[in-house]
Amino acid sequence: MRVNARLSPDLSQKLLQLEQATGKGTSELLREALTLYYQQWANSHNSTTLIQQSGLIGIGEADPDLSANYKQSLRFDDKNTPDR
């Protein structure tokens, strides 16, 4: 894919400094920058991170052994009725 982008004078200067300091070309620096940016974005958007950030984990209260004994805590009034 070919990209044509307009940069502010500040970003243009930063790009030139990076090119001179690293000896890399504009395309290579932009590829590396996009790769890093995508990795950061992907890490911050995985499902575990989003659930943790939502504050939903740990808000409920129940017996410590609920996962092993949940059937005793559930009401089965509708267990013989057709699915709705």
PDB file of C-alpha atoms in Angstrom:
ATOM      1  CA  MET A   1       0.000   0.000   0.000  1.00  0.00           C
ATOM      2  CA  ARG A   2       1.247   3.416  -0.843  1.00  0.00           C
ATOM      3  CA  VAL A   3       0.608   6.234   1.657  1.00  0.00           C
ATOM      4  CA  ASN A   4       0.718   9.971   1.131  1.00  0.00           C
ATOM      5  CA  ALA A   5       0.596  11.918   4.403  1.00  0.00           C
ATOM      6  CA  ARG A   6       0.885  15.560   5.372  1.00  0.00           C
ATOM      7  CA  LEU A   7       2.934  16.226   8.472  1.00  0.00           C
ATOM      8  CA  SER A   8       3.061  19.325  10.613  1.00  0.00           C
ATOM      9  CA  PRO A   9       6.397  21.148  10.672  1.00  0.00           C
ATOM     10  CA  ASP A  10       7.027  19.726  14.159  1.00  0.00           C
ATOM     11  CA  LEU A  11       6.460  16.122  13.055  1.00  0.00           C
ATOM     12  CA  SER A  12       8.488  16.683   9.903  1.00  0.00           C
ATOM     13  CA  GLN A  13      11.410  17.845  12.024  1.00  0.00           C
ATOM     14  CA  LYS A  14      11.074  14.832  14.324  1.00  0.00           C
ATOM     15  CA  LEU A  15      11.018  12.493  11.333  1.00  0.00           C
ATOM     16  CA  LEU A  16      14.155  14.098   9.896  1.00  0.00           C
ATOM     17  CA  GLN A  17      15.926  13.773  13.256  1.00  0.00           C
ATOM     18  CA  LEU A  18      14.996  10.091  13.464  1.00  0.00           C
ATOM     19  CA  GLU A  19      16.191   9.475   9.899  1.00  0.00           C
ATOM     20  CA  GLN A  20      19.539  11.102  10.654  1.00  0.00           C
ATOM     21  CA  ALA A  21      19.961   9.428  14.034  1.00  0.00           C
ATOM     22  CA  THR A  22      19.031   5.922  12.897  1.00  0.00           C
ATOM     23  CA  GLY A  23      20.091   5.931   9.253  1.00  0.00           C
ATOM     24  CA  LYS A  24      16.659   4.546   8.362  1.00  0.00           C
ATOM     25  CA  GLY A  25      14.389   5.879   5.653  1.00  0.00           C
ATOM     26  CA  THR A  26      10.958   7.397   6.055  1.00  0.00           C
ATOM     27  CA  SER A  27       9.128   4.237   4.981  1.00  0.00           C
ATOM     28  CA  GLU A  28      11.026   2.028   7.398  1.00  0.00           C
ATOM     29  CA  LEU A  29      10.475   4.417  10.309  1.00  0.00           C
ATOM     30  CA  LEU A  30       6.752   4.667   9.545  1.00  0.00           C
ATOM     31  CA  ARG A  31       6.434   0.871   9.315  1.00  0.00           C
ATOM     32  CA  GLU A  32       8.141   0.499  12.692  1.00  0.00           C
ATOM     33  CA  ALA A  33       6.006   3.250  14.244  1.00  0.00           C
ATOM     34  CA  LEU A  34       2.779   1.682  12.967  1.00  0.00           C
ATOM     35  CA  THR A  35       3.845  -1.749  14.185  1.00  0.00           C
ATOM     36  CA  LEU A  36       4.550  -0.414  17.685  1.00  0.00           C
ATOM     37  CA  TYR A  37       1.343   1.615  17.764  1.00  0.00           C
ATOM     38  CA  TYR A  38      -0.714  -1.393  16.698  1.00  0.00           C
ATOM     39  CA  GLN A  39       0.895  -3.610  19.350  1.00  0.00           C
ATOM     40  CA  GLN A  40       0.082  -1.064  22.054  1.00  0.00           C
ATOM     41  CA  TRP A  41      -3.479  -0.710  20.792  1.00  0.00           C
ATOM     42  CA  ALA A  42      -4.021  -4.466  20.541  1.00  0.00           C
ATOM     43  CA  ASN A  43      -2.673  -5.028  24.057  1.00  0.00           C
ATOM     44  CA  SER A  44      -5.018  -2.418  25.485  1.00  0.00           C
ATOM     45  CA  HIS A  45      -8.052  -3.824  23.659  1.00  0.00           C
ATOM     46  CA  ASN A  46      -7.932  -7.516  24.451  1.00  0.00           C
ATOM     47  CA  SER A  47     -11.010  -8.879  26.214  1.00  0.00           C
ATOM     48  CA  THR A  48      -9.337  -9.564  29.560  1.00  0.00           C
ATOM     49  CA  THR A  49      -7.971  -6.040  29.804  1.00  0.00           C
ATOM     50  CA  LEU A  50     -11.307  -4.503  28.846  1.00  0.00           C
ATOM     51  CA  ILE A  51     -13.191  -6.534  31.451  1.00  0.00           C
ATOM     52  CA  GLN A  52     -10.640  -5.639  34.120  1.00  0.00           C
ATOM     53  CA  GLN A  53     -10.863  -1.953  33.211  1.00  0.00           C
ATOM     54  CA  SER A  54     -14.660  -2.055  33.320  1.00  0.00           C
ATOM     55  CA  GLY A  55     -14.623  -2.704  37.048  1.00  0.00           C
ATOM     56  CA  LEU A  56     -16.990  -5.670  36.758  1.00  0.00           C
ATOM     57  CA  ILE A  57     -14.569  -8.239  38.127  1.00  0.00           C
ATOM     58  CA  GLY A  58     -15.023  -8.786  41.832  1.00  0.00           C
ATOM     59  CA  ILE A  59     -18.165  -6.702  42.346  1.00  0.00           C
ATOM     60  CA  GLY A  60     -20.416  -9.640  43.201  1.00  0.00           C
ATOM     61  CA  GLU A  61     -20.682 -11.342  46.544  1.00  0.00           C
ATOM     62  CA  ALA A  62     -21.303 -15.031  47.124  1.00  0.00           C
ATOM     63  CA  ASP A  63     -20.035 -18.035  48.997  1.00  0.00           C
ATOM     64  CA  PRO A  64     -16.383 -18.831  48.238  1.00  0.00           C
ATOM     65  CA  ASP A  65     -17.365 -22.288  46.955  1.00  0.00           C
ATOM     66  CA  LEU A  66     -20.149 -21.061  44.663  1.00  0.00           C
ATOM     67  CA  SER A  67     -18.489 -22.369  41.505  1.00  0.00           C
ATOM     68  CA  ALA A  68     -18.469 -25.888  42.951  1.00  0.00           C
ATOM     69  CA  ASN A  69     -21.914 -25.767  44.604  1.00  0.00           C
ATOM     70  CA  TYR A  70     -23.906 -23.402  42.381  1.00  0.00           C
ATOM     71  CA  LYS A  71     -26.745 -25.888  41.776  1.00  0.00           C
ATOM     72  CA  GLN A  72     -27.770 -25.749  45.430  1.00  0.00           C
ATOM     73  CA  SER A  73     -28.066 -21.955  45.163  1.00  0.00           C
ATOM     74  CA  LEU A  74     -30.154 -21.873  41.980  1.00  0.00           C
ATOM     75  CA  ARG A  75     -33.915 -22.045  41.847  1.00  0.00           C
ATOM     76  CA  PHE A  76     -35.215 -24.587  39.383  1.00  0.00           C
ATOM     77  CA  ASP A  77     -38.886 -23.520  39.349  1.00  0.00           C
ATOM     78  CA  ASP A  78     -38.927 -23.467  35.534  1.00  0.00           C
ATOM     79  CA  LYS A  79     -36.798 -26.516  34.832  1.00  0.00           C
ATOM     80  CA  ASN A  80     -39.674 -28.458  33.258  1.00  0.00           C
ATOM     81  CA  THR A  81     -41.129 -25.603  31.205  1.00  0.00           C
ATOM     82  CA  PRO A  82     -40.356 -25.166  27.498  1.00  0.00           C
ATOM     83  CA  ASP A  83     -37.627 -22.745  26.468  1.00  0.00           C
ATOM     84  CA  ARG A  84     -38.883 -19.249  25.919  1.00  0.00           C
TER      85      ARG A  84
END
